[in-house]
Short mmCIF file of C-alpha atoms in Angstrom, two decimals:
data_model
loop_
_atom_site.label_atom_id
_atom_site.label_comp_id
_atom_site.label_asym_id
_atom_site.label_seq_id
_atom_site.Cartn_x
_atom_site.Cartn_y
_atom_site.Cartn_z
CA MET A 5 94.48 78.51 125.38
CA ASP A 6 97.40 79.41 123.49
CA LYS A 7 98.17 81.82 121.42
CA GLY A 8 99.36 82.92 118.34
CA PHE A 9 99.77 86.53 115.80
CA ALA A 10 100.04 86.70 111.74
CA PRO A 11 100.82 89.48 111.21
CA ALA A 12 100.72 91.57 107.18
CA LYS A 13 103.53 90.72 104.76
CA VAL A 14 104.46 93.76 101.90
CA ASN A 15 106.45 92.66 99.05
CA LEU A 16 108.65 96.57 99.41
CA ALA A 17 109.37 95.38 95.52
CA LEU A 18 108.23 92.12 93.49
CA HIS A 19 109.81 91.90 90.29
CA VAL A 20 109.11 88.59 88.06
CA THR A 21 111.46 87.52 86.99
CA GLY A 22 110.26 85.09 84.71
CA GLN A 23 107.53 81.24 84.26
CA GLY A 24 108.30 78.20 84.63
CA PRO A 25 107.01 75.33 82.58
CA ASP A 26 105.03 74.08 85.73
CA GLY A 27 103.51 77.62 85.55
CA TYR A 28 104.32 78.61 88.62
CA HIS A 29 105.67 82.53 88.05
CA HIS A 30 109.22 83.84 89.78
CA LEU A 31 109.98 86.17 91.41
CA ASP A 32 112.11 88.09 93.60
CA SER A 33 111.09 90.18 96.21
CA LEU A 34 111.78 92.44 99.39
CA VAL A 35 109.47 91.15 102.50
CA VAL A 36 109.71 92.82 105.73
CA PHE A 37 106.04 91.54 108.03
CA ALA A 38 104.13 94.91 109.13
CA GLY A 39 103.32 95.27 112.64
CA ALA A 40 99.25 95.09 112.27
CA GLY A 41 97.77 91.55 112.09
CA ASP A 42 95.46 88.86 112.78
CA GLN A 43 94.74 87.22 116.21
CA LEU A 44 95.40 83.36 116.70
CA SER A 45 94.11 80.87 119.07
CA ALA A 46 93.34 76.95 119.91
CA THR A 47 92.74 74.78 122.34
CA VAL A 48 93.82 71.22 122.31
CA SER A 49 90.72 69.20 120.62
CA ARG A 50 89.70 66.20 119.32
CA ASP A 51 89.19 67.00 116.67
CA LEU A 52 90.49 69.94 114.06
CA THR A 53 88.10 72.66 113.88
CA LEU A 54 88.53 76.57 112.78
CA SER A 55 86.47 79.48 113.50
CA VAL A 56 86.45 82.79 112.39
CA ALA A 57 85.24 86.39 114.48
CA GLY A 58 86.43 89.74 113.32
CA PRO A 59 85.82 92.72 111.33
CA PHE A 60 87.03 90.96 108.09
CA ALA A 61 85.87 87.38 108.98
CA ALA A 62 82.92 87.47 106.17
CA GLY A 63 83.98 84.89 103.06
CA VAL A 64 86.62 83.95 105.53
CA PRO A 65 85.55 79.12 104.56
CA THR A 66 86.44 77.00 107.25
CA ASP A 67 86.05 74.17 105.88
CA GLU A 68 89.13 72.28 104.20
CA THR A 69 89.46 75.09 102.09
CA ASN A 70 91.02 77.42 104.39
CA LEU A 71 94.62 77.49 104.81
CA VAL A 72 94.59 77.54 108.16
CA LEU A 73 93.07 74.20 108.50
CA ARG A 74 95.35 73.00 105.55
CA ALA A 75 98.46 74.09 106.72
CA ALA A 76 97.41 71.96 110.61
CA ARG A 77 96.70 68.90 109.17
CA ALA A 78 100.34 69.08 106.89
CA LEU A 79 101.54 69.83 110.71
CA ARG A 80 99.82 66.98 112.42
CA GLU A 81 100.19 64.47 110.13
CA ALA A 82 104.41 65.13 109.72
CA ARG A 83 104.91 65.15 113.38
CA GLY A 84 102.45 61.65 113.83
CA VAL A 85 99.85 63.72 115.89
CA THR A 86 97.21 62.61 116.96
CA LYS A 87 95.19 65.38 118.91
CA GLY A 88 93.15 67.86 117.41
CA ALA A 89 92.54 71.24 117.98
CA ALA A 90 89.63 73.88 118.15
CA ILE A 91 91.11 77.29 116.43
CA ARG A 92 89.81 80.24 116.73
CA LEU A 93 90.32 83.00 113.79
CA LEU A 94 90.11 86.67 114.37
CA LYS A 95 90.18 88.15 110.91
CA HIS A 96 91.42 92.29 111.52
CA LEU A 97 93.37 92.29 107.76
CA PRO A 98 91.93 92.19 104.08
CA HIS A 99 92.23 89.37 102.56
CA GLY A 100 92.97 88.74 98.43
CA ALA A 101 94.26 92.53 99.20
CA GLY A 102 98.46 91.36 98.04
CA ILE A 103 99.74 91.08 102.40
CA GLY A 104 99.23 87.50 102.33
CA SER A 105 96.41 87.28 105.16
CA GLY A 106 95.79 83.83 104.51
CA SER A 107 99.08 82.43 104.14
CA SER A 108 99.97 84.59 107.28
CA ASP A 109 97.64 83.03 109.42
CA ALA A 110 98.60 79.14 108.07
CA ALA A 111 102.24 80.09 109.14
CA ALA A 112 100.83 81.22 112.48
CA ALA A 113 98.95 77.79 113.08
CA ILE A 114 102.63 75.52 112.25
CA ARG A 115 102.65 78.61 114.76
CA LEU A 116 100.74 77.31 117.94
CA LEU A 117 99.86 74.13 116.91
CA ALA A 118 103.17 72.90 117.50
CA LYS A 119 103.67 74.67 120.54
CA LEU A 120 100.21 73.79 121.62
CA TRP A 121 100.92 69.65 120.90
CA GLU A 122 104.94 69.84 121.90
CA VAL A 123 106.38 69.09 118.49
CA GLU A 124 108.65 70.79 116.39
CA PRO A 125 107.06 73.11 113.65
CA LEU A 126 107.58 72.18 110.10
CA PRO A 127 110.70 74.35 108.89
CA HIS A 128 110.11 76.80 106.24
CA ASP A 129 111.13 74.38 103.20
CA ALA A 130 109.43 71.57 103.99
CA PRO A 131 107.89 70.47 100.85
CA GLU A 132 104.22 70.30 102.84
CA VAL A 133 104.77 74.01 103.65
CA LEU A 134 105.40 74.72 100.28
CA ALA A 135 102.41 72.38 99.06
CA LEU A 136 100.34 75.12 101.12
CA GLY A 137 101.12 78.30 98.13
CA SER A 138 104.67 80.29 97.76
CA ASP A 139 104.16 82.64 100.46
CA VAL A 140 103.75 80.27 103.37
CA PRO A 141 107.25 79.33 103.39
CA VAL A 142 108.29 83.00 103.71
CA CYS A 143 105.18 83.95 106.30
CA LEU A 144 106.93 81.28 108.59
CA GLN A 145 110.02 82.81 108.60
CA ALA A 146 108.02 86.21 110.06
CA PRO A 147 109.20 88.45 111.74
CA THR A 148 112.51 88.67 110.31
CA PRO A 149 112.44 90.33 107.06
CA VAL A 150 114.27 88.82 103.53
CA ARG A 151 114.83 89.02 100.18
CA MET A 152 112.03 85.89 98.39
CA ARG A 153 113.01 84.58 95.64
CA GLY A 154 111.67 81.81 92.27
CA ARG A 155 108.28 80.43 93.60
CA GLY A 156 108.52 81.31 97.39
CA GLU A 157 110.70 78.41 98.32
CA ARG A 158 114.25 80.56 98.63
CA THR A 159 114.74 83.32 101.02
CA GLU A 160 118.12 85.08 102.67
CA PRO A 161 117.82 87.62 105.55
CA LEU A 162 118.30 91.44 104.42
CA PRO A 163 121.07 93.53 106.07
CA ARG A 164 119.34 95.05 108.68
CA LEU A 165 117.41 97.91 108.02
CA PRO A 166 116.67 100.87 109.36
CA SER A 167 113.58 101.59 111.98
CA LEU A 168 110.38 102.20 109.50
CA GLY A 169 106.79 102.19 109.70
CA LEU A 170 103.97 101.31 107.16
CA VAL A 171 100.25 102.99 106.44
CA LEU A 172 98.90 100.22 104.95
CA VAL A 173 95.42 101.33 102.42
CA ASN A 174 93.51 99.49 100.67
CA PRO A 175 90.74 100.78 98.47
CA GLY A 176 87.45 98.21 99.23
CA ALA A 177 89.23 96.35 96.28
CA THR A 178 89.58 92.57 96.44
CA LEU A 179 92.12 91.51 93.43
CA PRO A 180 92.79 88.16 92.11
CA THR A 181 96.13 86.64 92.42
CA ARG A 182 95.90 84.23 89.38
CA ASP A 183 93.69 87.81 87.65
CA VAL A 184 96.36 90.21 88.57
CA PHE A 185 99.30 87.37 86.84
CA ARG A 186 97.04 86.68 84.14
CA ALA A 187 96.82 90.24 81.95
CA LEU A 188 100.86 91.23 83.20
CA ALA A 189 101.88 91.46 79.67
CA ARG A 190 106.38 90.87 80.44
CA LYS A 191 107.04 87.78 82.94
CA ASN A 192 110.99 87.62 81.80
CA ASN A 193 112.29 90.60 83.93
CA PRO A 194 115.78 91.95 85.07
CA PRO A 195 115.81 90.90 88.94
CA LEU A 196 116.16 92.94 91.84
CA PRO A 197 120.04 94.84 92.86
CA GLU A 198 121.73 93.87 95.84
CA PRO A 199 119.91 95.80 98.63
CA PRO A 200 122.25 98.26 100.50
CA GLU A 201 122.95 98.04 103.86
CA ALA A 202 121.21 102.05 104.37
CA LYS A 203 120.78 103.25 107.46
CA LYS A 204 119.04 106.10 107.15
CA PRO A 205 115.11 105.88 106.65
CA GLU A 206 115.67 108.98 103.84
CA ASP A 207 117.54 106.47 102.56
CA PHE A 208 116.84 103.11 102.79
CA ALA A 209 113.22 104.93 100.74
CA ALA A 210 115.23 106.57 98.40
CA TRP A 211 115.94 103.07 96.66
CA LEU A 212 113.11 101.72 97.10
CA LYS A 213 111.91 104.36 94.65
CA THR A 214 114.43 102.92 92.19
CA LEU A 215 112.57 99.24 92.04
CA ARG A 216 109.48 97.54 90.86
CA ASN A 217 106.33 96.32 91.29
CA ASP A 218 106.21 94.28 87.80
CA LEU A 219 102.36 93.73 88.94
CA GLN A 220 101.52 97.56 89.24
CA ALA A 221 100.82 97.66 85.61
CA PRO A 222 98.07 94.34 85.34
CA ALA A 223 96.39 95.63 89.14
CA GLU A 224 95.59 98.99 88.27
CA THR A 225 94.57 97.50 84.86
CA LEU A 226 91.81 95.82 87.04
CA ALA A 227 91.78 98.25 90.02
CA PRO A 228 92.02 101.86 89.30
CA ALA A 229 91.17 102.60 92.71
CA VAL A 230 95.20 101.15 93.99
CA THR A 231 96.66 104.15 90.99
CA GLU A 232 93.85 106.60 93.46
CA VAL A 233 95.26 105.34 96.77
CA LEU A 234 99.23 104.91 95.36
CA GLU A 235 98.95 109.19 95.07
CA THR A 236 97.39 109.20 98.10
CA LEU A 237 100.37 107.72 99.75
CA ARG A 238 102.42 110.42 96.97
CA LYS A 239 101.16 113.32 98.49
CA THR A 240 100.52 112.43 102.67
CA PRO A 241 103.02 114.38 104.93
CA GLY A 242 105.69 112.02 106.09
CA VAL A 243 105.58 109.46 103.07
CA LEU A 244 108.69 108.83 101.72
CA ALA A 245 107.87 105.74 99.29
CA ALA A 246 104.87 104.63 98.09
CA VAL A 247 104.27 100.96 97.10
CA MET A 248 101.81 98.21 95.81
CA SER A 249 102.13 95.29 97.84
CA GLY A 250 102.20 91.59 96.61
CA SER A 251 99.26 91.38 93.48
CA GLY A 252 97.08 94.47 95.10
CA ALA A 253 95.30 96.18 96.10
CA THR A 254 96.96 97.41 99.67
CA CYS A 255 99.36 99.81 98.80
CA VAL A 256 102.08 100.88 101.37
CA GLY A 257 103.41 104.32 102.35
CA VAL A 258 107.10 104.00 104.10
CA THR A 259 107.77 106.36 106.78
CA ARG A 260 110.43 107.32 109.27
CA ASP A 261 109.17 105.91 112.41
CA ALA A 262 105.93 104.27 113.48
CA GLY A 263 104.95 107.51 114.92
CA VAL A 264 104.94 109.42 111.08
CA ALA A 265 102.95 105.90 110.26
CA ARG A 266 100.25 106.98 112.56
CA ASN A 267 100.25 110.41 111.58
CA ALA A 268 99.92 110.06 108.13
CA ALA A 269 97.09 106.95 108.55
CA ARG A 270 94.68 109.79 110.45
CA ILE A 271 95.43 112.41 107.75
CA ILE A 272 94.48 109.28 105.10
CA GLN A 273 91.50 108.13 107.01
CA LEU A 274 89.93 111.71 107.05
CA ALA A 275 90.53 112.44 104.13
CA ARG A 276 89.16 108.65 102.29
CA GLN A 277 86.42 106.47 105.20
CA GLY A 278 85.62 104.42 103.23
CA TRP A 279 88.80 102.91 102.87
CA TRP A 280 90.70 100.37 104.77
CA VAL A 281 93.85 102.78 106.36
CA ALA A 282 96.63 100.49 109.52
CA PRO A 283 100.04 102.03 110.45
CA ALA A 284 102.30 100.26 111.54
CA PRO A 285 106.33 98.90 112.74
CA VAL A 286 108.14 97.60 110.45
CA LEU A 287 109.22 94.43 112.79
CA ALA A 288 112.32 92.88 113.59
CA ALA A 289 113.83 89.56 113.81
#
């Protein structure tokens, strides 16, 4: 049995810079990966099957609408594989939460099954990968922190980041990405400035505070709990900056290391027992 890890994708900044004639929005985003995520395992089988378990298994489809199976079929067809696989997914991340859990699962499935079937994985810029969704190309590059532009097809590694910790917090709200984009008032915003080579967590966090998530305002309108989560994070000792990831509703507190993140998470867990809270380090390449 082979195993894989699908880390949470975290947008530390997300600028919406336009919208193409095809309807897809153009993004400029700072993406890192957290040491919290879903787990996958697979064994060779005649057919392609998927089973799902874990704390966030409820509501996750196991048919062809699941990105994991779509990614598996894309790899199998591209590489001419005749074997199948029995895939098991342990969902530790909430879905529809702005941390790319479905896309990260799909990317992890491509890596896992390429190893299982002894073939080359699909490159992140393959058309088959982009067809799976805008976040799958960047998730295939995990754990490397990247700057993502366009629909997600243009990526480049970020300058070396300082060691950072994260506190991921979701108030139990699900925000469909489509609804958040529909509520976006302005779609032609300035792009990100060039990332600095910050050596100290405090300097990097100070730079983050000058950036935006252009989806935050519509997300807060659709789910007011997002505002409460951000305010809670900003008031928590050890949190240097607080941002909303993706289209929400998960928000992220940035700390100087994983130890501080664990302490901050405990404080929030005691105060807000109905929220999902996960401390994690920022993964490095």
